[in-house]
PDB file of C-alpha atoms in Angstrom:
ATOM      1  CA  UNK A   1      -4.064 -28.665  -6.160  1.00 41.00           C
ATOM      2  CA  UNK A   2      -5.954 -25.157  -6.142  1.00 45.00           C
ATOM      3  CA  UNK A   3      -9.767 -25.457  -6.051  1.00 55.00           C
ATOM      4  CA  UNK A   4     -11.602 -23.772  -8.978  1.00 59.00           C
ATOM      5  CA  UNK A   5     -13.022 -20.364  -7.667  1.00 60.00           C
ATOM      6  CA  UNK A   6     -16.604 -20.324  -6.925  1.00 64.00           C
ATOM      7  CA  UNK A   7     -18.933 -18.940  -9.620  1.00 72.00           C
ATOM      8  CA  UNK A   8     -19.981 -15.105  -9.277  1.00 73.00           C
ATOM      9  CA  UNK A   9     -23.308 -14.532  -7.702  1.00 71.00           C
ATOM     10  CA  UNK A  10     -23.996 -11.591  -9.963  1.00 78.00           C
ATOM     11  CA  UNK A  11     -22.955  -9.952 -13.391  1.00 86.00           C
ATOM     12  CA  UNK A  12     -22.199  -6.319 -14.215  1.00 88.00           C
ATOM     13  CA  UNK A  13     -25.567  -5.751 -15.695  1.00 91.00           C
ATOM     14  CA  UNK A  14     -27.380  -6.830 -12.526  1.00 91.00           C
ATOM     15  CA  UNK A  15     -25.207  -4.544 -10.498  1.00 90.00           C
ATOM     16  CA  UNK A  16     -26.007  -1.659 -13.039  1.00 92.00           C
ATOM     17  CA  UNK A  17     -29.774  -2.219 -12.493  1.00 93.00           C
ATOM     18  CA  UNK A  18     -29.292  -2.426  -8.606  1.00 92.00           C
ATOM     19  CA  UNK A  19     -27.351   0.899  -8.649  1.00 91.00           C
ATOM     20  CA  UNK A  20     -29.949   2.539 -10.715  1.00 92.00           C
ATOM     21  CA  UNK A  21     -32.650   1.514  -8.362  1.00 92.00           C
ATOM     22  CA  UNK A  22     -30.477   2.852  -5.392  1.00 91.00           C
ATOM     23  CA  UNK A  23     -29.972   6.122  -7.257  1.00 90.00           C
ATOM     24  CA  UNK A  24     -33.603   6.808  -8.257  1.00 91.00           C
ATOM     25  CA  UNK A  25     -35.350   5.275  -5.349  1.00 90.00           C
ATOM     26  CA  UNK A  26     -38.020   3.406  -7.265  1.00 91.00           C
ATOM     27  CA  UNK A  27     -38.109   0.511  -9.716  1.00 92.00           C
ATOM     28  CA  UNK A  28     -39.994   2.224 -12.232  1.00 92.00           C
ATOM     29  CA  UNK A  29     -37.733   5.386 -12.192  1.00 92.00           C
ATOM     30  CA  UNK A  30     -34.808   2.969 -12.696  1.00 92.00           C
ATOM     31  CA  UNK A  31     -36.531   1.202 -15.394  1.00 93.00           C
ATOM     32  CA  UNK A  32     -36.864   4.509 -17.276  1.00 92.00           C
ATOM     33  CA  UNK A  33     -33.293   5.427 -16.738  1.00 90.00           C
ATOM     34  CA  UNK A  34     -32.149   2.142 -18.025  1.00 90.00           C
ATOM     35  CA  UNK A  35     -34.373   1.825 -20.909  1.00 91.00           C
ATOM     36  CA  UNK A  36     -36.009  -1.368 -19.344  1.00 92.00           C
ATOM     37  CA  UNK A  37     -39.463  -2.409 -18.232  1.00 94.00           C
ATOM     38  CA  UNK A  38     -40.412  -2.046 -14.659  1.00 92.00           C
ATOM     39  CA  UNK A  39     -41.072  -5.980 -14.256  1.00 93.00           C
ATOM     40  CA  UNK A  40     -37.755  -6.655 -15.773  1.00 94.00           C
ATOM     41  CA  UNK A  41     -36.049  -4.473 -13.230  1.00 93.00           C
ATOM     42  CA  UNK A  42     -37.855  -5.987 -10.254  1.00 93.00           C
ATOM     43  CA  UNK A  43     -36.931  -9.471 -11.596  1.00 94.00           C
ATOM     44  CA  UNK A  44     -33.140  -8.586 -11.814  1.00 94.00           C
ATOM     45  CA  UNK A  45     -33.275  -7.256  -8.264  1.00 92.00           C
ATOM     46  CA  UNK A  46     -35.125 -10.487  -6.903  1.00 93.00           C
ATOM     47  CA  UNK A  47     -32.753 -12.727  -8.630  1.00 92.00           C
ATOM     48  CA  UNK A  48     -29.539 -10.657  -7.395  1.00 91.00           C
ATOM     49  CA  UNK A  49     -31.042 -11.125  -3.878  1.00 91.00           C
ATOM     50  CA  UNK A  50     -31.677 -14.564  -4.215  1.00 92.00           C
ATOM     51  CA  UNK A  51     -28.219 -15.467  -5.620  1.00 91.00           C
ATOM     52  CA  UNK A  52     -26.406 -13.410  -2.789  1.00 90.00           C
ATOM     53  CA  UNK A  53     -28.676 -14.717  -0.080  1.00 91.00           C
ATOM     54  CA  UNK A  54     -29.282 -11.311   1.342  1.00 91.00           C
ATOM     55  CA  UNK A  55     -32.169  -8.716   1.248  1.00 92.00           C
ATOM     56  CA  UNK A  56     -30.640  -5.705  -0.535  1.00 92.00           C
ATOM     57  CA  UNK A  57     -33.640  -3.354  -0.424  1.00 92.00           C
ATOM     58  CA  UNK A  58     -36.306  -2.184   2.221  1.00 90.00           C
ATOM     59  CA  UNK A  59     -39.469  -2.409   0.235  1.00 88.00           C
ATOM     60  CA  UNK A  60     -41.664  -1.112   3.094  1.00 86.00           C
ATOM     61  CA  UNK A  61     -40.439   2.434   2.656  1.00 84.00           C
ATOM     62  CA  UNK A  62     -40.799   4.913  -0.164  1.00 83.00           C
ATOM     63  CA  UNK A  63     -38.550   5.748  -1.847  1.00 85.00           C
ATOM     64  CA  UNK A  64     -36.856   2.458  -1.373  1.00 87.00           C
ATOM     65  CA  UNK A  65     -33.979   2.232   1.140  1.00 89.00           C
ATOM     66  CA  UNK A  66     -30.989   0.080   1.007  1.00 91.00           C
ATOM     67  CA  UNK A  67     -30.242  -2.572   3.835  1.00 93.00           C
ATOM     68  CA  UNK A  68     -26.889  -2.823   5.556  1.00 92.00           C
ATOM     69  CA  UNK A  69     -25.852  -5.657   3.065  1.00 90.00           C
ATOM     70  CA  UNK A  70     -27.297  -3.564   0.231  1.00 90.00           C
ATOM     71  CA  UNK A  71     -25.146  -0.531   1.282  1.00 89.00           C
ATOM     72  CA  UNK A  72     -21.987  -2.496   1.206  1.00 89.00           C
ATOM     73  CA  UNK A  73     -22.948  -3.942  -2.242  1.00 90.00           C
ATOM     74  CA  UNK A  74     -23.844  -0.354  -3.408  1.00 89.00           C
ATOM     75  CA  UNK A  75     -20.246   0.866  -2.354  1.00 85.00           C
ATOM     76  CA  UNK A  76     -18.336  -2.066  -4.104  1.00 85.00           C
ATOM     77  CA  UNK A  77     -20.699  -2.102  -7.100  1.00 85.00           C
ATOM     78  CA  UNK A  78     -20.005   1.571  -7.777  1.00 83.00           C
ATOM     79  CA  UNK A  79     -16.265   0.942  -7.931  1.00 79.00           C
ATOM     80  CA  UNK A  80     -16.697  -2.237 -10.105  1.00 83.00           C
ATOM     81  CA  UNK A  81     -18.918  -0.355 -12.606  1.00 82.00           C
ATOM     82  CA  UNK A  82     -16.731   2.598 -12.744  1.00 76.00           C
ATOM     83  CA  UNK A  83     -13.678   0.282 -13.458  1.00 74.00           C
ATOM     84  CA  UNK A  84     -15.710  -1.605 -16.116  1.00 77.00           C
ATOM     85  CA  UNK A  85     -16.515   1.603 -17.906  1.00 72.00           C
ATOM     86  CA  UNK A  86     -13.030   2.480 -18.286  1.00 65.00           C
ATOM     87  CA  UNK A  87     -11.953  -0.654 -20.052  1.00 70.00           C
ATOM     88  CA  UNK A  88     -13.044   0.273 -23.611  1.00 65.00           C
ATOM     89  CA  UNK A  89     -11.486   3.777 -23.396  1.00 56.00           C
ATOM     90  CA  UNK A  90      -8.351   2.403 -21.830  1.00 56.00           C
ATOM     91  CA  UNK A  91      -8.072  -0.230 -24.727  1.00 60.00           C
ATOM     92  CA  UNK A  92      -8.495   2.604 -27.326  1.00 54.00           C
ATOM     93  CA  UNK A  93      -5.819   4.561 -25.810  1.00 51.00           C
ATOM     94  CA  UNK A  94      -3.283   1.785 -25.599  1.00 56.00           C
ATOM     95  CA  UNK A  95      -3.422   1.695 -29.337  1.00 55.00           C
ATOM     96  CA  UNK A  96      -1.061   4.752 -29.101  1.00 55.00           C
ATOM     97  CA  UNK A  97       1.457   2.873 -27.194  1.00 67.00           C
ATOM     98  CA  UNK A  98       0.788   4.542 -23.768  1.00 83.00           C
ATOM     99  CA  UNK A  99      -1.489   3.685 -20.753  1.00 89.00           C
ATOM    100  CA  UNK A 100      -4.257   6.375 -20.011  1.00 88.00           C
ATOM    101  CA  UNK A 101      -3.225   6.420 -16.301  1.00 91.00           C
ATOM    102  CA  UNK A 102      -0.985   4.608 -13.798  1.00 95.00           C
ATOM    103  CA  UNK A 103      -1.221   5.030 -10.098  1.00 96.00           C
ATOM    104  CA  UNK A 104       1.686   4.161  -7.913  1.00 97.00           C
ATOM    105  CA  UNK A 105       2.019   4.110  -3.909  1.00 97.00           C
ATOM    106  CA  UNK A 106       5.433   4.924  -2.507  1.00 97.00           C
ATOM    107  CA  UNK A 107       6.289   4.476   1.079  1.00 96.00           C
ATOM    108  CA  UNK A 108       7.484   7.701   2.823  1.00 94.00           C
ATOM    109  CA  UNK A 109      11.035   6.657   3.459  1.00 94.00           C
ATOM    110  CA  UNK A 110      11.654   6.361  -0.432  1.00 96.00           C
ATOM    111  CA  UNK A 111       9.919   9.604  -1.545  1.00 95.00           C
ATOM    112  CA  UNK A 112      12.980  11.760  -1.885  1.00 94.00           C
ATOM    113  CA  UNK A 113      15.023   9.043  -3.416  1.00 95.00           C
ATOM    114  CA  UNK A 114      12.670   7.641  -5.912  1.00 97.00           C
ATOM    115  CA  UNK A 115      10.065  10.246  -6.829  1.00 96.00           C
ATOM    116  CA  UNK A 116      11.818  12.026  -9.639  1.00 96.00           C
ATOM    117  CA  UNK A 117      13.254   8.713 -11.381  1.00 96.00           C
ATOM    118  CA  UNK A 118       9.938   6.980 -11.023  1.00 97.00           C
ATOM    119  CA  UNK A 119       7.882   9.963 -12.288  1.00 97.00           C
ATOM    120  CA  UNK A 120      10.217  10.447 -15.370  1.00 97.00           C
ATOM    121  CA  UNK A 121       9.818   6.772 -16.379  1.00 96.00           C
ATOM    122  CA  UNK A 122       6.064   6.633 -15.686  1.00 96.00           C
ATOM    123  CA  UNK A 123       5.532   9.790 -17.683  1.00 95.00           C
ATOM    124  CA  UNK A 124       7.071   7.816 -20.837  1.00 93.00           C
ATOM    125  CA  UNK A 125       4.370   5.088 -20.531  1.00 92.00           C
ATOM    126  CA  UNK A 126       1.149   6.801 -19.362  1.00 93.00           C
ATOM    127  CA  UNK A 127      -0.642  10.073 -20.241  1.00 91.00           C
ATOM    128  CA  UNK A 128      -1.415  10.563 -16.495  1.00 94.00           C
ATOM    129  CA  UNK A 129       0.794   9.750 -13.558  1.00 96.00           C
ATOM    130  CA  UNK A 130      -0.376   9.536  -9.929  1.00 97.00           C
ATOM    131  CA  UNK A 131       2.371   8.870  -7.119  1.00 97.00           C
ATOM    132  CA  UNK A 132       1.045   8.764  -3.704  1.00 96.00           C
ATOM    133  CA  UNK A 133       3.390   8.721  -0.782  1.00 94.00           C
ATOM    134  CA  UNK A 134       2.292   7.354   2.783  1.00 93.00           C
ATOM    135  CA  UNK A 135       2.268   4.433   4.883  1.00 91.00           C
ATOM    136  CA  UNK A 136       2.837   0.873   3.230  1.00 91.00           C
ATOM    137  CA  UNK A 137      -0.366  -0.470   4.958  1.00 90.00           C
ATOM    138  CA  UNK A 138      -2.572   2.170   3.283  1.00 91.00           C
ATOM    139  CA  UNK A 139      -0.994   1.592  -0.035  1.00 94.00           C
ATOM    140  CA  UNK A 140      -1.632  -2.206   0.404  1.00 93.00           C
ATOM    141  CA  UNK A 141      -5.271  -1.677   1.004  1.00 91.00           C
ATOM    142  CA  UNK A 142      -5.578   0.663  -2.036  1.00 92.00           C
ATOM    143  CA  UNK A 143      -3.873  -1.974  -4.262  1.00 93.00           C
ATOM    144  CA  UNK A 144      -6.311  -4.768  -3.005  1.00 89.00           C
ATOM    145  CA  UNK A 145      -9.193  -2.553  -3.795  1.00 88.00           C
ATOM    146  CA  UNK A 146      -7.642  -1.592  -7.226  1.00 89.00           C
ATOM    147  CA  UNK A 147      -7.397   2.136  -6.366  1.00 91.00           C
ATOM    148  CA  UNK A 148      -3.575   1.713  -6.855  1.00 94.00           C
ATOM    149  CA  UNK A 149      -1.979  -0.319  -9.763  1.00 95.00           C
ATOM    150  CA  UNK A 150       1.219  -0.942  -7.715  1.00 96.00           C
ATOM    151  CA  UNK A 151       3.094   0.185  -4.681  1.00 97.00           C
ATOM    152  CA  UNK A 152       6.823   0.212  -3.344  1.00 97.00           C
ATOM    153  CA  UNK A 153       6.910  -0.452   0.287  1.00 96.00           C
ATOM    154  CA  UNK A 154       7.905  -2.704   3.150  1.00 95.00           C
ATOM    155  CA  UNK A 155       5.110  -5.122   3.067  1.00 90.00           C
ATOM    156  CA  UNK A 156       4.910  -7.816   0.301  1.00 90.00           C
ATOM    157  CA  UNK A 157       1.631  -9.203   1.192  1.00 91.00           C
ATOM    158  CA  UNK A 158       2.919 -12.586   1.151  1.00 91.00           C
ATOM    159  CA  UNK A 159      -0.463 -14.230   2.254  1.00 89.00           C
ATOM    160  CA  UNK A 160      -2.318 -12.829  -0.603  1.00 90.00           C
ATOM    161  CA  UNK A 161      -2.526 -14.689  -3.847  1.00 86.00           C
ATOM    162  CA  UNK A 162      -2.811 -13.099  -7.435  1.00 87.00           C
ATOM    163  CA  UNK A 163       0.133 -10.694  -6.918  1.00 93.00           C
ATOM    164  CA  UNK A 164       3.711 -10.466  -8.315  1.00 95.00           C
ATOM    165  CA  UNK A 165       6.497  -9.273  -6.007  1.00 96.00           C
ATOM    166  CA  UNK A 166       9.816  -7.787  -6.929  1.00 96.00           C
ATOM    167  CA  UNK A 167      12.195  -7.123  -4.191  1.00 96.00           C
ATOM    168  CA  UNK A 168      14.578  -4.233  -5.139  1.00 96.00           C
ATOM    169  CA  UNK A 169      16.440  -3.292  -1.777  1.00 95.00           C
ATOM    170  CA  UNK A 170      17.398  -4.660   1.528  1.00 94.00           C
ATOM    171  CA  UNK A 171      18.808  -2.561   4.444  1.00 95.00           C
ATOM    172  CA  UNK A 172      19.818  -3.125   7.947  1.00 95.00           C
ATOM    173  CA  UNK A 173      18.142  -1.417  10.918  1.00 97.00           C
ATOM    174  CA  UNK A 174      20.759   0.835  12.756  1.00 97.00           C
ATOM    175  CA  UNK A 175      20.942   3.115  15.777  1.00 97.00           C
ATOM    176  CA  UNK A 176      20.474   6.912  15.239  1.00 97.00           C
ATOM    177  CA  UNK A 177      22.124   8.864  18.318  1.00 97.00           C
ATOM    178  CA  UNK A 178      22.721  12.423  18.930  1.00 96.00           C
ATOM    179  CA  UNK A 179      26.106  13.390  18.171  1.00 95.00           C
ATOM    180  CA  UNK A 180      28.567  12.937  21.176  1.00 94.00           C
ATOM    181  CA  UNK A 181      26.350   9.843  22.655  1.00 95.00           C
ATOM    182  CA  UNK A 182      28.441   6.743  23.181  1.00 95.00           C
ATOM    183  CA  UNK A 183      27.314   4.035  20.891  1.00 96.00           C
ATOM    184  CA  UNK A 184      26.176   0.841  22.655  1.00 97.00           C
ATOM    185  CA  UNK A 185      28.320  -2.262  21.597  1.00 96.00           C
ATOM    186  CA  UNK A 186      26.158  -4.830  23.415  1.00 96.00           C
ATOM    187  CA  UNK A 187      22.548  -5.658  24.233  1.00 96.00           C
ATOM    188  CA  UNK A 188      23.207  -4.802  27.706  1.00 96.00           C
ATOM    189  CA  UNK A 189      24.664  -1.481  26.648  1.00 97.00           C
ATOM    190  CA  UNK A 190      21.602  -0.821  24.633  1.00 96.00           C
ATOM    191  CA  UNK A 191      19.567  -1.598  27.567  1.00 95.00           C
ATOM    192  CA  UNK A 192      21.424   1.006  29.604  1.00 95.00           C
ATOM    193  CA  UNK A 193      20.756   3.545  26.751  1.00 96.00           C
ATOM    194  CA  UNK A 194      17.109   2.844  26.853  1.00 95.00           C
ATOM    195  CA  UNK A 195      17.104   3.284  30.635  1.00 94.00           C
ATOM    196  CA  UNK A 196      18.499   6.669  30.195  1.00 94.00           C
ATOM    197  CA  UNK A 197      16.958   8.087  26.992  1.00 95.00           C
ATOM    198  CA  UNK A 198      13.596   7.746  25.331  1.00 96.00           C
ATOM    199  CA  UNK A 199      13.279   5.640  22.335  1.00 97.00           C
ATOM    200  CA  UNK A 200      11.923   8.011  19.510  1.00 97.00           C
ATOM    201  CA  UNK A 201       9.713   5.385  17.655  1.00 97.00           C
ATOM    202  CA  UNK A 202       8.223   4.851  14.149  1.00 96.00           C
ATOM    203  CA  UNK A 203       4.524   4.409  14.989  1.00 95.00           C
ATOM    204  CA  UNK A 204       2.895   1.083  15.140  1.00 92.00           C
ATOM    205  CA  UNK A 205       0.864   2.059  11.954  1.00 91.00           C
ATOM    206  CA  UNK A 206       3.982   1.639   9.885  1.00 93.00           C
ATOM    207  CA  UNK A 207       5.655  -1.786   8.884  1.00 92.00           C
ATOM    208  CA  UNK A 208       8.907  -0.261  10.073  1.00 94.00           C
ATOM    209  CA  UNK A 209       7.590   0.492  13.368  1.00 95.00           C
ATOM    210  CA  UNK A 210       5.996  -3.094  13.753  1.00 94.00           C
ATOM    211  CA  UNK A 211       9.481  -4.533  12.771  1.00 94.00           C
ATOM    212  CA  UNK A 212      11.358  -2.492  15.271  1.00 96.00           C
ATOM    213  CA  UNK A 213       8.892  -3.195  18.233  1.00 95.00           C
ATOM    214  CA  UNK A 214       9.059  -6.895  17.405  1.00 94.00           C
ATOM    215  CA  UNK A 215      12.874  -6.847  17.516  1.00 95.00           C
ATOM    216  CA  UNK A 216      13.004  -4.903  20.865  1.00 94.00           C
ATOM    217  CA  UNK A 217      10.623  -7.551  22.464  1.00 94.00           C
ATOM    218  CA  UNK A 218      12.938 -10.382  21.185  1.00 94.00           C
ATOM    219  CA  UNK A 219      15.755  -8.404  23.006  1.00 93.00           C
ATOM    220  CA  UNK A 220      13.570  -8.462  26.009  1.00 94.00           C
ATOM    221  CA  UNK A 221      13.794  -4.560  25.920  1.00 93.00           C
ATOM    222  CA  UNK A 222      10.514  -2.623  26.394  1.00 90.00           C
ATOM    223  CA  UNK A 223      11.287   1.096  26.513  1.00 91.00           C
ATOM    224  CA  UNK A 224       8.246   3.288  27.580  1.00 90.00           C
ATOM    225  CA  UNK A 225       6.329   4.916  24.723  1.00 90.00           C
ATOM    226  CA  UNK A 226       7.001   8.581  24.825  1.00 93.00           C
ATOM    227  CA  UNK A 227       7.010   9.838  21.165  1.00 96.00           C
ATOM    228  CA  UNK A 228       6.256   8.269  17.949  1.00 96.00           C
ATOM    229  CA  UNK A 229       5.876   9.437  14.431  1.00 97.00           C
ATOM    230  CA  UNK A 230       4.705   8.024  11.002  1.00 92.00           C
ATOM    231  CA  UNK A 231       7.455   9.584   8.934  1.00 93.00           C
ATOM    232  CA  UNK A 232      11.348   9.427   8.993  1.00 95.00           C
ATOM    233  CA  UNK A 233      11.858  13.158   9.049  1.00 95.00           C
ATOM    234  CA  UNK A 234      10.239  13.526  12.425  1.00 96.00           C
ATOM    235  CA  UNK A 235      12.079  10.754  13.924  1.00 97.00           C
ATOM    236  CA  UNK A 236      15.512  12.065  12.866  1.00 96.00           C
ATOM    237  CA  UNK A 237      14.502  15.637  13.948  1.00 96.00           C
ATOM    238  CA  UNK A 238      13.737  14.560  17.388  1.00 96.00           C
ATOM    239  CA  UNK A 239      16.797  12.812  17.776  1.00 97.00           C
ATOM    240  CA  UNK A 240      18.652  15.990  16.522  1.00 96.00           C
ATOM    241  CA  UNK A 241      16.886  17.930  19.183  1.00 95.00           C
ATOM    242  CA  UNK A 242      18.188  15.539  21.766  1.00 95.00           C
ATOM    243  CA  UNK A 243      14.964  14.065  22.787  1.00 96.00           C
ATOM    244  CA  UNK A 244      16.315  10.415  22.652  1.00 96.00           C
ATOM    245  CA  UNK A 245      17.585   7.855  20.333  1.00 97.00           C
ATOM    246  CA  UNK A 246      15.973   5.889  17.482  1.00 98.00           C
ATOM    247  CA  UNK A 247      16.138   2.624  15.636  1.00 97.00           C
ATOM    248  CA  UNK A 248      15.987   3.375  11.984  1.00 97.00           C
ATOM    249  CA  UNK A 249      17.503   2.629   8.511  1.00 96.00           C
ATOM    250  CA  UNK A 250      19.889   4.424   6.167  1.00 95.00           C
ATOM    251  CA  UNK A 251      17.302   5.301   3.670  1.00 95.00           C
ATOM    252  CA  UNK A 252      15.105   6.717   6.344  1.00 96.00           C
ATOM    253  CA  UNK A 253      17.832   8.920   7.589  1.00 94.00           C
ATOM    254  CA  UNK A 254      18.662  10.052   3.976  1.00 92.00           C
ATOM    255  CA  UNK A 255      14.757  10.778   3.566  1.00 93.00           C
ATOM    256  CA  UNK A 256      14.966  13.049   6.405  1.00 92.00           C
ATOM    257  CA  UNK A 257      17.350  15.526   4.546  1.00 84.00           C
ATOM    258  CA  UNK A 258      18.907  16.919   7.752  1.00 86.00           C
ATOM    259  CA  UNK A 259      22.513  17.351   6.932  1.00 80.00           C
ATOM    260  CA  UNK A 260      24.608  18.940   9.774  1.00 79.00           C
ATOM    261  CA  UNK A 261      21.885  17.924  12.118  1.00 81.00           C
ATOM    262  CA  UNK A 262      24.399  16.515  14.611  1.00 92.00           C
ATOM    263  CA  UNK A 263      23.121  12.928  14.567  1.00 95.00           C
ATOM    264  CA  UNK A 264      25.315   9.747  13.952  1.00 96.00           C
ATOM    265  CA  UNK A 265      24.372   6.316  12.753  1.00 96.00           C
ATOM    266  CA  UNK A 266      25.787   3.189  14.754  1.00 97.00           C
ATOM    267  CA  UNK A 267      25.366  -0.424  14.272  1.00 96.00           C
ATOM    268  CA  UNK A 268      22.541  -2.048  16.302  1.00 96.00           C
ATOM    269  CA  UNK A 269      23.874  -4.503  18.932  1.00 95.00           C
ATOM    270  CA  UNK A 270      22.718  -8.100  18.989  1.00 93.00           C
ATOM    271  CA  UNK A 271      21.233 -10.097  16.058  1.00 93.00           C
ATOM    272  CA  UNK A 272      21.089  -8.089  12.921  1.00 90.00           C
ATOM    273  CA  UNK A 273      17.755  -7.242  11.294  1.00 94.00           C
ATOM    274  CA  UNK A 274      16.794  -5.651   8.143  1.00 95.00           C
ATOM    275  CA  UNK A 275      13.918  -4.603   5.965  1.00 95.00           C
ATOM    276  CA  UNK A 276      13.168  -5.555   2.529  1.00 95.00           C
ATOM    277  CA  UNK A 277      11.640  -3.233   0.113  1.00 96.00           C
ATOM    278  CA  UNK A 278       9.428  -4.730  -2.416  1.00 97.00           C
ATOM    279  CA  UNK A 279       7.419  -3.509  -5.399  1.00 97.00           C
ATOM    280  CA  UNK A 280       3.944  -5.481  -5.295  1.00 97.00           C
ATOM    281  CA  UNK A 281       1.403  -5.368  -8.247  1.00 95.00           C
ATOM    282  CA  UNK A 282      -1.378  -7.612  -9.498  1.00 92.00           C
ATOM    283  CA  UNK A 283      -0.296 -10.614 -11.320  1.00 88.00           C
ATOM    284  CA  UNK A 284       0.549 -10.039 -15.113  1.00 86.00           C
ATOM    285  CA  UNK A 285      -1.625  -6.909 -15.405  1.00 87.00           C
ATOM    286  CA  UNK A 286       0.989  -4.527 -16.367  1.00 90.00           C
ATOM    287  CA  UNK A 287       3.307  -6.546 -18.505  1.00 88.00           C
ATOM    288  CA  UNK A 288       7.055  -5.565 -18.057  1.00 91.00           C
ATOM    289  CA  UNK A 289       6.316  -2.369 -16.136  1.00 94.00           C
ATOM    290  CA  UNK A 290       6.612  -3.754 -12.563  1.00 95.00           C
ATOM    291  CA  UNK A 291       9.870  -5.340 -13.554  1.00 95.00           C
ATOM    292  CA  UNK A 292      11.309  -2.262 -15.197  1.00 95.00           C
ATOM    293  CA  UNK A 293      10.162  -0.160 -12.188  1.00 96.00           C
ATOM    294  CA  UNK A 294      11.972  -2.489  -9.582  1.00 96.00           C
ATOM    295  CA  UNK A 295      15.102  -2.467 -11.701  1.00 96.00           C
ATOM    296  CA  UNK A 296      14.802   1.283 -11.699  1.00 97.00           C
ATOM    297  CA  UNK A 297      14.379   1.462  -7.993  1.00 97.00           C
ATOM    298  CA  UNK A 298      17.070  -1.182  -7.451  1.00 96.00           C
ATOM    299  CA  UNK A 299      19.745   0.846  -9.486  1.00 95.00           C
ATOM    300  CA  UNK A 300      18.806   4.081  -7.985  1.00 96.00           C
ATOM    301  CA  UNK A 301      18.777   3.097  -4.378  1.00 95.00           C
ATOM    302  CA  UNK A 302      22.027   1.456  -4.892  1.00 93.00           C
ATOM    303  CA  UNK A 303      23.556   4.844  -5.843  1.00 92.00           C
ATOM    304  CA  UNK A 304      21.792   6.551  -2.975  1.00 90.00           C
ATOM    305  CA  UNK A 305      23.407   4.030  -0.488  1.00 86.00           C
ATOM    306  CA  UNK A 306      26.606   3.628  -2.336  1.00 85.00           C
ATOM    307  CA  UNK A 307      26.262   0.029  -2.632  1.00 80.00           C
ATOM    308  CA  UNK A 308      26.327  -2.598  -5.481  1.00 78.00           C
ATOM    309  CA  UNK A 309      22.691  -3.213  -6.641  1.00 79.00           C
ATOM    310  CA  UNK A 310      21.187  -6.445  -5.094  1.00 74.00           C
ATOM    311  CA  UNK A 311      20.429  -9.177  -7.536  1.00 74.00           C
ATOM    312  CA  UNK A 312      16.953  -9.187  -8.911  1.00 75.00           C
ATOM    313  CA  UNK A 313      14.330 -11.145  -6.746  1.00 73.00           C
ATOM    314  CA  UNK A 314      10.970 -11.802  -7.825  1.00 73.00           C
ATOM    315  CA  UNK A 315       7.920 -14.020  -6.877  1.00 75.00           C
ATOM    316  CA  UNK A 316       4.579 -14.519  -8.223  1.00 65.00           C
TER     317      UNK A 316
END
């Protein structure tokens, strides 16, 4: 049985008072800005410090300075207050049947395949659409700090509660070779290839790079690090240049958009590994939108890969 969450040590009003003191530098100036009395402002700050258990302001200097804990609270409180001030306008705008804004993170390897269908769908449900491409890890952090509403990527954040997850694709890792290179059929052949050609890597900042590195360790293969990149285009381009071989996925190769580059995909020897692509959103905050988006992504990627769409998979 889950425990009840601990009561909050502050409310939005106390944070608003704290921010006003930070911005104006004195209790009296904050009181004037908020239409409060100076003793009421002082009492609010004292109660906030007591409930949090930290000194937030250095009262020995003028203007008042924030402490290290105060600086962290100031940063987070600004985001919370900004979000809270958007609630009433957003509720008014939803009366028209559309969201005022929706912010989506999209992992690099899906940009070419999904940007247009996602943007077209999102434009039908929101007045402002923001689609940001990049590494899954960056999007995950932005979702958890509420700078994104959802993301589509390689990490499902399984250790975090309060999220809903919709898996919309799964694809195998494969070898990418310069045309004319003999494809290895066994792990021993792969080791020989790694002894003669550099492995062009996805960086360890990416989930794909982490997956590949972990699989190579399981195979007891430790090719030296020579070149690594964050995006699929760069990995494919270096293989096309004859700089080495890569472990990648079909979608990553398609994202690279290098037809006639003289590269070929081959089955990865040994145990087969794959990556799952998942849409992650905060639980029940966007109604049917996450499900509809994951269905759209599932159908679109099935067409891109020339495969039947996978069955819908979800978890809360």
